[in-house]
mmCIF file of C-alpha atoms in Angstrom:
data_model
loop_
_atom_site.group_PDB
_atom_site.id
_atom_site.type_symbol
_atom_site.label_atom_id
_atom_site.label_comp_id
_atom_site.label_asym_id
_atom_site.label_seq_id
_atom_site.Cartn_x
_atom_site.Cartn_y
_atom_site.Cartn_z
ATOM 1 C CA MET F 10 15.936 -15.741 -15.985
ATOM 2 C CA ALA F 11 14.333 -17.807 -18.174
ATOM 3 C CA GLY F 12 13.064 -21.558 -17.293
ATOM 4 C CA CYS F 13 12.443 -19.896 -13.320
ATOM 5 C CA VAL F 14 9.138 -21.116 -12.316
ATOM 6 C CA ALA F 15 7.315 -18.483 -9.701
ATOM 7 C CA ARG F 16 5.212 -20.400 -7.005
ATOM 8 C CA ARG F 17 2.824 -19.081 -4.730
ATOM 9 C CA ALA F 18 2.315 -20.717 -1.334
ATOM 10 C CA LEU F 19 -0.837 -20.883 0.301
ATOM 11 C CA ALA F 20 0.488 -21.620 3.658
ATOM 12 C CA VAL F 21 1.526 -18.960 6.980
ATOM 13 C CA GLY F 22 5.195 -19.088 6.769
ATOM 14 C CA SER F 23 8.480 -17.223 6.851
ATOM 15 C CA ARG F 24 9.972 -13.300 5.583
ATOM 16 C CA TRP F 25 12.961 -15.680 4.573
ATOM 17 C CA TRP F 26 12.456 -15.595 1.030
ATOM 18 C CA SER F 27 12.676 -11.753 0.520
ATOM 19 C CA ARG F 28 15.773 -12.277 2.359
ATOM 20 C CA SER F 29 17.220 -14.196 -0.200
ATOM 21 C CA LEU F 30 15.876 -12.285 -3.162
ATOM 22 C CA ALA F 31 17.649 -9.471 -2.014
ATOM 23 C CA THR F 32 21.157 -11.784 -2.387
ATOM 24 C CA ALA F 33 20.011 -12.230 -5.333
ATOM 25 C CA ARG F 34 19.795 -9.216 -6.564
ATOM 26 C CA GLY F 35 23.143 -7.980 -5.555
ATOM 27 C CA SER F 36 24.536 -10.959 -7.398
ATOM 28 C CA ARG F 37 23.102 -13.781 -9.463
ATOM 29 C CA PRO F 38 19.752 -14.076 -10.620
ATOM 30 C CA LEU F 39 17.508 -16.092 -8.201
ATOM 31 C CA CYS F 40 14.035 -16.856 -8.215
ATOM 32 C CA ALA F 41 12.361 -15.815 -4.667
ATOM 33 C CA VAL F 42 8.981 -17.379 -4.528
ATOM 34 C CA GLY F 43 6.454 -16.189 -1.629
ATOM 35 C CA GLY F 44 2.818 -16.101 -0.240
ATOM 36 C CA ALA F 45 0.524 -13.949 1.869
ATOM 37 C CA GLY F 46 3.592 -14.622 4.346
ATOM 38 C CA ALA F 47 4.232 -17.733 2.625
ATOM 39 C CA LEU F 48 7.217 -20.059 2.940
ATOM 40 C CA PRO F 49 9.232 -19.424 -0.199
ATOM 41 C CA LEU F 50 10.354 -21.652 -2.865
ATOM 42 C CA VAL F 51 14.167 -20.630 -4.447
ATOM 43 C CA ALA F 52 15.745 -22.095 -7.219
ATOM 44 C CA THR F 53 18.045 -20.837 -10.398
ATOM 45 C CA ALA F 54 18.012 -20.996 -14.162
ATOM 46 C CA THR F 55 20.088 -24.209 -14.389
ATOM 47 C CA THR F 56 18.776 -26.221 -10.569
ATOM 48 C CA ARG F 57 15.451 -25.799 -9.263
ATOM 49 C CA ARG F 58 14.707 -26.963 -5.493
ATOM 50 C CA HIS F 59 10.553 -27.688 -4.363
ATOM 51 C CA LEU F 60 9.730 -27.676 -0.980
ATOM 52 C CA SER F 61 9.186 -30.881 0.743
ATOM 53 C CA SER F 62 5.958 -31.602 2.728
ATOM 54 C CA ARG F 63 7.960 -31.056 6.094
ATOM 55 C CA ASN F 64 8.232 -27.760 5.386
ATOM 56 C CA ARG F 65 4.594 -27.016 3.988
ATOM 57 C CA ALA F 66 1.884 -26.028 6.204
ATOM 58 C CA GLU F 67 -0.462 -29.284 6.503
ATOM 59 C CA GLY F 68 -3.444 -29.475 3.646
ATOM 60 C CA LYS F 69 -1.485 -26.017 1.435
ATOM 61 C CA VAL F 70 -0.415 -26.783 -1.784
ATOM 62 C CA LEU F 71 2.182 -24.725 -4.408
ATOM 63 C CA GLU F 72 0.636 -23.284 -7.245
ATOM 64 C CA THR F 73 2.660 -21.907 -10.318
ATOM 65 C CA VAL F 74 1.828 -18.486 -11.206
ATOM 66 C CA GLY F 75 4.352 -18.135 -14.139
ATOM 67 C CA VAL F 76 8.085 -17.612 -15.317
ATOM 68 C CA PHE F 77 10.021 -15.185 -12.835
ATOM 69 C CA GLU F 78 11.675 -11.973 -14.770
ATOM 70 C CA VAL F 79 14.405 -10.002 -13.385
ATOM 71 C CA PRO F 80 12.863 -6.978 -11.420
ATOM 72 C CA LYS F 81 14.008 -4.011 -12.551
ATOM 73 C CA GLN F 82 16.372 -1.908 -10.404
ATOM 74 C CA ASN F 83 15.462 1.503 -13.117
ATOM 75 C CA GLY F 84 12.948 2.296 -14.505
ATOM 76 C CA LYS F 85 9.062 1.974 -13.955
ATOM 77 C CA TYR F 86 7.296 -1.237 -14.901
ATOM 78 C CA GLU F 87 4.195 -0.903 -17.887
ATOM 79 C CA THR F 88 0.502 -1.204 -17.398
ATOM 80 C CA GLY F 89 -0.417 -4.934 -17.775
ATOM 81 C CA GLN F 90 2.867 -5.980 -16.063
ATOM 82 C CA LEU F 91 1.902 -9.440 -13.291
ATOM 83 C CA PHE F 92 3.653 -9.316 -10.482
ATOM 84 C CA LEU F 93 3.992 -10.916 -6.423
ATOM 85 C CA HIS F 94 3.605 -8.638 -3.667
ATOM 86 C CA SER F 95 6.924 -9.293 -1.630
ATOM 87 C CA VAL F 96 5.411 -8.350 1.325
ATOM 88 C CA PHE F 97 2.001 -9.326 1.440
ATOM 89 C CA GLY F 98 2.329 -12.256 -1.424
ATOM 90 C CA TYR F 99 -0.927 -11.495 -3.466
ATOM 91 C CA ARG F 100 -1.134 -11.558 -7.699
ATOM 92 C CA GLY F 101 -1.714 -8.765 -8.531
ATOM 93 C CA VAL F 102 -1.239 -6.105 -12.290
ATOM 94 C CA VAL F 103 0.061 -2.844 -12.578
ATOM 95 C CA LEU F 104 -2.843 -0.581 -14.260
ATOM 96 C CA PHE F 105 -0.836 2.895 -14.252
ATOM 97 C CA PRO F 106 2.215 4.319 -12.340
ATOM 98 C CA TRP F 107 2.169 7.376 -10.177
ATOM 99 C CA GLN F 108 5.599 9.094 -9.463
ATOM 100 C CA ALA F 109 5.031 10.122 -5.504
ATOM 101 C CA ARG F 110 7.306 12.528 -3.604
ATOM 102 C CA LEU F 111 9.359 10.097 -1.075
ATOM 103 C CA TYR F 112 9.745 12.176 2.721
ATOM 104 C CA ASP F 113 12.287 9.992 4.111
ATOM 105 C CA ARG F 114 12.790 10.860 7.995
ATOM 106 C CA ASP F 115 15.130 7.725 8.011
ATOM 107 C CA VAL F 116 17.345 9.950 5.671
ATOM 108 C CA ALA F 117 16.664 13.343 6.852
ATOM 109 C CA SER F 118 19.377 16.486 6.181
ATOM 110 C CA ALA F 119 21.879 16.859 8.768
ATOM 111 C CA ALA F 120 20.339 19.643 9.895
ATOM 112 C CA PRO F 121 19.171 20.606 13.410
ATOM 113 C CA GLU F 122 15.726 19.938 14.202
ATOM 114 C CA LYS F 123 13.147 22.837 14.512
ATOM 115 C CA ALA F 124 11.334 24.612 16.792
ATOM 116 C CA GLU F 125 7.920 23.434 17.289
ATOM 117 C CA ASN F 126 5.716 24.894 14.203
ATOM 118 C CA PRO F 127 2.034 26.307 14.839
ATOM 119 C CA ALA F 128 0.994 22.443 14.583
ATOM 120 C CA GLY F 129 2.358 21.444 17.601
ATOM 121 C CA HIS F 130 5.022 19.239 16.523
ATOM 122 C CA GLY F 131 8.484 19.116 16.469
ATOM 123 C CA SER F 132 10.118 19.075 12.324
ATOM 124 C CA LYS F 133 12.901 17.738 10.345
ATOM 125 C CA GLU F 134 13.994 19.178 7.373
ATOM 126 C CA VAL F 135 12.996 16.473 5.063
ATOM 127 C CA LYS F 136 13.143 16.844 1.652
ATOM 128 C CA GLY F 137 11.550 15.475 -0.805
ATOM 129 C CA LYS F 138 12.678 12.485 -3.682
ATOM 130 C CA THR F 139 10.768 11.067 -6.558
ATOM 131 C CA HIS F 140 9.968 7.794 -6.254
ATOM 132 C CA THR F 141 7.131 5.459 -8.132
ATOM 133 C CA TYR F 142 4.343 3.739 -7.318
ATOM 134 C CA TYR F 143 1.353 2.123 -8.690
ATOM 135 C CA GLN F 144 -2.030 1.387 -8.705
ATOM 136 C CA VAL F 145 -2.653 -2.189 -9.214
ATOM 137 C CA LEU F 146 -5.911 -5.010 -9.233
ATOM 138 C CA ILE F 147 -5.065 -7.498 -6.320
ATOM 139 C CA ASP F 148 -6.206 -11.303 -7.890
ATOM 140 C CA ALA F 149 -9.790 -12.024 -5.759
ATOM 141 C CA ARG F 150 -8.627 -15.262 -4.918
ATOM 142 C CA ASP F 151 -5.791 -13.685 -2.897
ATOM 143 C CA CYS F 152 -7.440 -11.525 -0.810
ATOM 144 C CA PRO F 153 -8.770 -13.952 2.185
ATOM 145 C CA HIS F 154 -4.964 -15.132 2.461
ATOM 146 C CA ILE F 155 -4.141 -11.105 3.112
ATOM 147 C CA SER F 156 -7.784 -9.901 4.787
ATOM 148 C CA GLN F 157 -5.507 -10.281 8.353
ATOM 149 C CA ARG F 158 -2.747 -8.480 6.624
ATOM 150 C CA SER F 159 -3.665 -5.960 4.796
ATOM 151 C CA GLN F 160 -7.052 -4.679 3.569
ATOM 152 C CA THR F 161 -8.180 -5.154 0.410
ATOM 153 C CA GLU F 162 -10.829 -2.142 -0.050
ATOM 154 C CA ALA F 163 -7.940 1.196 0.640
ATOM 155 C CA VAL F 164 -9.285 3.360 -2.443
ATOM 156 C CA THR F 165 -12.950 4.924 -1.531
ATOM 157 C CA PHE F 166 -15.007 7.939 -3.075
ATOM 158 C CA LEU F 167 -16.973 10.133 -1.581
ATOM 159 C CA ALA F 168 -20.543 8.311 -1.993
ATOM 160 C CA ASN F 169 -22.770 11.874 -2.876
ATOM 161 C CA HIS F 170 -24.053 15.138 -1.949
ATOM 162 C CA ASP F 171 -26.818 13.723 0.405
ATOM 163 C CA ASP F 172 -24.571 12.596 3.111
ATOM 164 C CA SER F 173 -20.854 14.253 3.808
ATOM 165 C CA ARG F 174 -20.088 11.233 6.032
ATOM 166 C CA ALA F 175 -20.780 8.149 2.871
ATOM 167 C CA LEU F 176 -18.200 6.898 1.096
ATOM 168 C CA TYR F 177 -17.803 3.895 -1.066
ATOM 169 C CA ALA F 178 -15.182 1.293 -1.721
ATOM 170 C CA ILE F 179 -13.399 -0.373 -4.711
ATOM 171 C CA PRO F 180 -12.026 -4.167 -3.904
ATOM 172 C CA GLY F 181 -9.060 -4.924 -5.001
ATOM 173 C CA LEU F 182 -7.338 -2.065 -5.376
ATOM 174 C CA ASP F 183 -3.964 -1.454 -4.281
ATOM 175 C CA TYR F 184 -1.016 1.052 -4.278
ATOM 176 C CA VAL F 185 2.331 -0.342 -4.667
ATOM 177 C CA SER F 186 5.673 0.496 -4.582
ATOM 178 C CA HIS F 187 8.258 0.261 -7.019
ATOM 179 C CA GLU F 188 10.373 -2.135 -4.414
ATOM 180 C CA ASP F 189 7.098 -4.387 -3.766
ATOM 181 C CA ILE F 190 7.187 -5.410 -6.869
ATOM 182 C CA LEU F 191 8.241 -9.505 -8.116
ATOM 183 C CA PRO F 192 7.773 -9.343 -11.864
ATOM 184 C CA TYR F 193 6.527 -12.709 -13.298
ATOM 185 C CA THR F 194 4.982 -13.660 -17.143
ATOM 186 C CA SER F 195 2.296 -16.107 -17.635
ATOM 187 C CA THR F 196 1.064 -17.498 -21.180
ATOM 188 C CA ASP F 197 -2.785 -17.409 -19.332
ATOM 189 C CA GLN F 198 -4.565 -14.716 -20.963
ATOM 190 C CA VAL F 199 -6.742 -13.944 -17.403
ATOM 191 C CA PRO F 200 -4.466 -14.650 -15.264
ATOM 192 C CA ILE F 201 -5.667 -12.282 -12.592
ATOM 193 C CA GLN F 202 -9.318 -12.737 -11.373
ATOM 194 C CA HIS F 203 -10.756 -9.328 -10.781
ATOM 195 C CA GLU F 204 -14.407 -8.348 -11.952
ATOM 196 C CA LEU F 205 -12.081 -5.229 -13.663
ATOM 197 C CA PHE F 206 -8.972 -6.985 -14.779
ATOM 198 C CA GLU F 207 -11.097 -7.766 -18.828
ATOM 199 C CA ARG F 208 -12.449 -4.693 -18.606
ATOM 200 C CA PHE F 209 -9.135 -2.374 -17.571
ATOM 201 C CA LEU F 210 -6.938 -4.521 -19.806
ATOM 202 C CA LEU F 211 -6.927 -6.047 -22.879
ATOM 203 C CA TYR F 212 -4.652 -9.507 -24.049
ATOM 204 C CA ASP F 213 -2.270 -8.800 -27.171
ATOM 205 C CA GLN F 214 0.354 -11.511 -27.852
ATOM 206 C CA THR F 215 2.703 -9.138 -29.586
ATOM 207 C CA LYS F 216 2.838 -6.817 -26.772
ATOM 208 C CA ALA F 217 5.389 -7.097 -23.762
ATOM 209 C CA PRO F 218 4.116 -7.046 -21.189
ATOM 210 C CA PRO F 219 0.884 -8.909 -23.341
ATOM 211 C CA PHE F 220 -1.797 -6.304 -21.680
ATOM 212 C CA VAL F 221 -2.568 -3.720 -22.299
ATOM 213 C CA ALA F 222 -4.745 -0.502 -21.586
ATOM 214 C CA ARG F 223 -8.612 -0.655 -22.626
ATOM 215 C CA GLU F 224 -10.053 3.104 -23.399
ATOM 216 C CA THR F 225 -12.278 1.831 -20.608
ATOM 217 C CA LEU F 226 -9.102 2.064 -18.005
ATOM 218 C CA ARG F 227 -7.904 5.577 -19.461
ATOM 219 C CA ALA F 228 -11.071 6.634 -19.568
ATOM 220 C CA TRP F 229 -11.381 5.928 -15.958
ATOM 221 C CA GLN F 230 -8.006 7.056 -14.895
ATOM 222 C CA GLU F 231 -8.487 10.613 -16.096
ATOM 223 C CA LYS F 232 -11.973 11.262 -15.132
ATOM 224 C CA ASN F 233 -10.365 10.491 -11.504
ATOM 225 C CA HIS F 234 -7.528 11.408 -11.682
ATOM 226 C CA PRO F 235 -7.586 13.759 -8.221
ATOM 227 C CA TRP F 236 -9.010 11.256 -6.168
ATOM 228 C CA LEU F 237 -6.959 8.516 -7.680
ATOM 229 C CA GLU F 238 -3.569 10.189 -7.258
ATOM 230 C CA LEU F 239 -0.649 9.897 -5.027
ATOM 231 C CA SER F 240 1.402 12.637 -4.197
ATOM 232 C CA ASP F 241 3.017 12.241 -1.268
ATOM 233 C CA VAL F 242 4.502 9.166 0.796
ATOM 234 C CA HIS F 243 5.631 10.077 4.438
ATOM 235 C CA ARG F 244 7.952 7.814 6.260
ATOM 236 C CA GLU F 245 9.771 6.723 9.324
ATOM 237 C CA THR F 246 10.998 4.357 12.204
ATOM 238 C CA THR F 247 11.649 4.454 15.250
ATOM 239 C CA GLU F 248 13.284 0.810 17.119
ATOM 240 C CA ASN F 249 13.021 -0.857 13.880
ATOM 241 C CA ILE F 250 8.965 -0.132 13.505
ATOM 242 C CA ARG F 251 8.899 1.428 10.292
ATOM 243 C CA VAL F 252 5.616 3.674 10.093
ATOM 244 C CA THR F 253 4.995 4.823 5.922
ATOM 245 C CA VAL F 254 1.888 6.652 5.832
ATOM 246 C CA ILE F 255 -0.046 8.427 2.537
ATOM 247 C CA PRO F 256 -2.979 10.669 2.816
ATOM 248 C CA PHE F 257 -5.162 11.269 -0.469
ATOM 249 C CA TYR F 258 -7.614 14.165 -0.802
ATOM 250 C CA MET F 259 -10.740 12.768 -1.768
ATOM 251 C CA GLY F 260 -12.657 16.356 -1.872
ATOM 252 C CA MET F 261 -15.353 18.729 -0.444
ATOM 253 C CA ARG F 262 -18.986 18.149 0.378
ATOM 254 C CA GLU F 263 -21.409 20.905 1.769
ATOM 255 C CA ALA F 264 -22.978 19.856 5.290
ATOM 256 C CA GLN F 265 -25.534 22.274 7.324
ATOM 257 C CA ASN F 266 -24.344 25.223 5.456
ATOM 258 C CA SER F 267 -20.438 24.633 6.061
ATOM 259 C CA HIS F 268 -18.009 22.444 3.745
ATOM 260 C CA VAL F 269 -16.335 19.688 5.285
ATOM 261 C CA TYR F 270 -13.168 18.540 3.229
ATOM 262 C CA TRP F 271 -12.526 14.912 3.325
ATOM 263 C CA TRP F 272 -8.936 12.806 3.218
ATOM 264 C CA ARG F 273 -7.961 9.002 3.549
ATOM 265 C CA TYR F 274 -4.958 8.027 4.299
ATOM 266 C CA CYS F 275 -3.041 4.751 3.923
ATOM 267 C CA ILE F 276 -0.543 3.293 6.923
ATOM 268 C CA ARG F 277 1.632 0.262 6.366
ATOM 269 C CA LEU F 278 3.714 -0.674 9.221
ATOM 270 C CA GLU F 279 6.702 -2.973 9.442
ATOM 271 C CA ASN F 280 8.614 -4.722 12.302
ATOM 272 C CA LEU F 281 12.408 -4.657 10.140
ATOM 273 C CA ASP F 282 13.310 -6.785 13.791
ATOM 274 C CA SER F 283 13.106 -10.580 14.449
ATOM 275 C CA ASP F 284 11.029 -9.717 17.797
ATOM 276 C CA VAL F 285 7.608 -10.182 18.205
ATOM 277 C CA VAL F 286 5.580 -6.434 18.867
ATOM 278 C CA GLN F 287 1.988 -6.263 18.994
ATOM 279 C CA LEU F 288 -0.133 -2.691 18.657
ATOM 280 C CA ARG F 289 -2.088 -2.404 20.986
ATOM 281 C CA GLU F 290 -2.764 1.684 20.672
ATOM 282 C CA ARG F 291 -3.628 5.021 18.124
ATOM 283 C CA HIS F 292 -2.759 8.377 20.014
ATOM 284 C CA TRP F 293 -3.564 11.157 16.813
ATOM 285 C CA ARG F 294 -3.429 14.436 16.623
ATOM 286 C CA ILE F 295 -5.348 16.536 14.163
ATOM 287 C CA PHE F 296 -4.421 20.545 13.409
ATOM 288 C CA SER F 297 -6.838 22.289 11.597
ATOM 289 C CA LEU F 298 -6.575 25.343 9.471
ATOM 290 C CA SER F 299 -9.332 26.739 11.402
ATOM 291 C CA GLY F 300 -7.083 26.863 14.240
ATOM 292 C CA THR F 301 -9.156 23.569 16.223
ATOM 293 C CA LEU F 302 -6.426 21.053 17.519
ATOM 294 C CA GLU F 303 -8.078 17.460 18.044
ATOM 295 C CA THR F 304 -6.773 14.569 20.045
ATOM 296 C CA VAL F 305 -7.735 10.911 18.794
ATOM 297 C CA ARG F 306 -6.505 7.966 21.411
ATOM 298 C CA GLY F 307 -7.925 4.646 20.717
ATOM 299 C CA ARG F 308 -7.039 1.008 21.369
ATOM 300 C CA GLY F 309 -5.391 -0.685 18.275
ATOM 301 C CA VAL F 310 -6.468 0.056 14.329
ATOM 302 C CA VAL F 311 -9.628 -0.422 12.656
ATOM 303 C CA GLY F 312 -10.784 -2.526 15.479
ATOM 304 C CA ARG F 313 -7.769 -5.036 15.240
ATOM 305 C CA GLU F 314 -4.554 -5.258 17.022
ATOM 306 C CA PRO F 315 -1.841 -6.735 14.959
ATOM 307 C CA VAL F 316 1.103 -8.750 16.066
ATOM 308 C CA LEU F 317 4.040 -8.452 14.097
ATOM 309 C CA SER F 318 6.611 -11.490 14.033
ATOM 310 C CA LYS F 319 9.340 -12.357 11.281
ATOM 311 C CA GLU F 320 6.678 -14.730 10.085
ATOM 312 C CA GLN F 321 4.080 -11.968 9.375
ATOM 313 C CA PRO F 322 6.068 -8.632 9.614
ATOM 314 C CA ALA F 323 3.800 -5.700 8.069
ATOM 315 C CA PHE F 324 0.195 -4.560 8.430
ATOM 316 C CA GLN F 325 -1.301 -2.339 6.052
ATOM 317 C CA TYR F 326 -4.964 -0.403 6.523
ATOM 318 C CA SER F 327 -6.803 3.002 5.480
ATOM 319 C CA SER F 328 -8.715 5.237 7.482
ATOM 320 C CA HIS F 329 -10.560 8.476 7.152
ATOM 321 C CA VAL F 330 -10.676 12.056 8.476
ATOM 322 C CA SER F 331 -12.713 15.413 7.668
ATOM 323 C CA LEU F 332 -12.217 18.851 8.441
ATOM 324 C CA GLN F 333 -13.859 21.774 8.237
ATOM 325 C CA ALA F 334 -11.224 23.825 6.732
ATOM 326 C CA SER F 335 -9.087 23.256 2.993
ATOM 327 C CA SER F 336 -6.071 22.051 4.832
ATOM 328 C CA GLY F 337 -4.439 20.827 8.069
ATOM 329 C CA HIS F 338 -1.832 18.349 9.788
ATOM 330 C CA MET F 339 -1.693 14.868 11.314
ATOM 331 C CA TRP F 340 0.671 13.304 12.971
ATOM 332 C CA GLY F 341 1.124 11.210 16.523
ATOM 333 C CA THR F 342 2.605 7.567 18.139
ATOM 334 C CA PHE F 343 1.506 4.474 18.053
ATOM 335 C CA ARG F 344 1.947 2.416 21.089
ATOM 336 C CA PHE F 345 3.349 -1.264 20.673
ATOM 337 C CA GLU F 346 3.806 -4.190 23.378
ATOM 338 C CA ARG F 347 6.704 -6.733 23.302
ATOM 339 C CA PRO F 348 6.389 -10.544 24.942
ATOM 340 C CA ASP F 349 7.762 -8.935 28.500
ATOM 341 C CA GLY F 350 4.831 -6.956 28.982
ATOM 342 C CA SER F 351 6.903 -3.552 28.153
ATOM 343 C CA HIS F 352 5.445 -0.635 25.735
ATOM 344 C CA PHE F 353 7.105 2.376 23.746
ATOM 345 C CA ASP F 354 5.660 4.791 21.158
ATOM 346 C CA VAL F 355 6.118 4.589 17.747
ATOM 347 C CA ARG F 356 6.049 8.174 15.766
ATOM 348 C CA ILE F 357 3.880 8.363 12.791
ATOM 349 C CA PRO F 358 5.783 10.928 10.717
ATOM 350 C CA PRO F 359 3.642 14.335 10.512
ATOM 351 C CA PHE F 360 1.726 14.635 7.248
ATOM 352 C CA SER F 361 -0.138 17.118 5.280
ATOM 353 C CA LEU F 362 -3.474 17.419 4.351
ATOM 354 C CA GLU F 363 -4.124 19.774 1.808
ATOM 355 C CA SER F 364 -7.127 20.319 -1.492
ATOM 356 C CA ASN F 365 -7.688 21.450 -4.610
ATOM 357 C CA LYS F 366 -9.952 24.309 -4.426
ATOM 358 C CA ASP F 367 -10.334 24.561 -7.940
ATOM 359 C CA GLU F 368 -11.115 20.326 -7.914
ATOM 360 C CA LYS F 369 -14.410 19.675 -9.650
ATOM 361 C CA THR F 370 -16.857 17.699 -7.721
ATOM 362 C CA PRO F 371 -16.129 13.915 -7.199
ATOM 363 C CA PRO F 372 -17.804 11.096 -8.899
ATOM 364 C CA SER F 373 -20.749 9.927 -6.992
ATOM 365 C CA GLY F 374 -20.185 6.570 -9.101
ATOM 366 C CA LEU F 375 -18.867 4.952 -11.612
ATOM 367 C CA HIS F 376 -20.143 4.254 -14.667
ATOM 368 C CA TRP F 377 -18.380 2.119 -17.543
#
């Protein structure tokens, strides 16, 4: 793969390059390049084909970021690995891996569906399988290009004891699955622009990758492990729209002589087809161990009604939920609209909201 240049196009383009990568992984190594849904540059180790100006959005340029590596089929990426995100196109660096349990309802066992459970929804027998995800930093230069497709403040914490609803976010942190990573190398000693990059990572040219964890990163991971840990991932596809949900327990706060338990959940919507669809409504059902069942309906998500198309196939966001019980369940549907005005509902895979009653007090701030 030596000599294969990774370039990032800061333009609106197509998903064609990711398909080229899929072909490459099954045969001869190729370099596939994209920006935030950007136009591709594809090259072999011996020939390079640059995009002509007619293939580029006017006023946009290709920016060289490094040299691609062969994506890992097995094993995991190490701390300090540079990558391009295969869906959203941003530059990033791996901080550390998580071993998650992936519950994929698309590959559920052949057992018949069970009767409705006490939480009020049908359930398939789904067995979790181990899958690697990563905590990563997003390059701040790329945040403006992905802000309409993916929130760049997906990691949040409870802020303090005085206000049970107060949250604070860490900009530019994300959770990335193994298959999202297109690894590359760079000779730049500070290839990622993020205020935490040099606080967390140290350049060491004798290492591969040449960025190693500082003690600051190890201490931060250890201190905040309970609220950063990614343990369960839930996935389901309806009419070629795949919904992935990752819940996180955030901790408990006392409010008005009662306990309030908080979770955040990250959701990615992916259009696996070429047809254009637009998310119009959400319909949530939230069951609490206290015995309450809440229904939430509304337009769009996080104030948006994203369009999923061949050019921009994915949208990712995060939100929060609180219960006055230590556990519960969530499930529901997203309503999508086709260009002809017809609608269809996409299932949100059921997921548990579980707390650790023995957890330490959530952090009130980050200290370096």
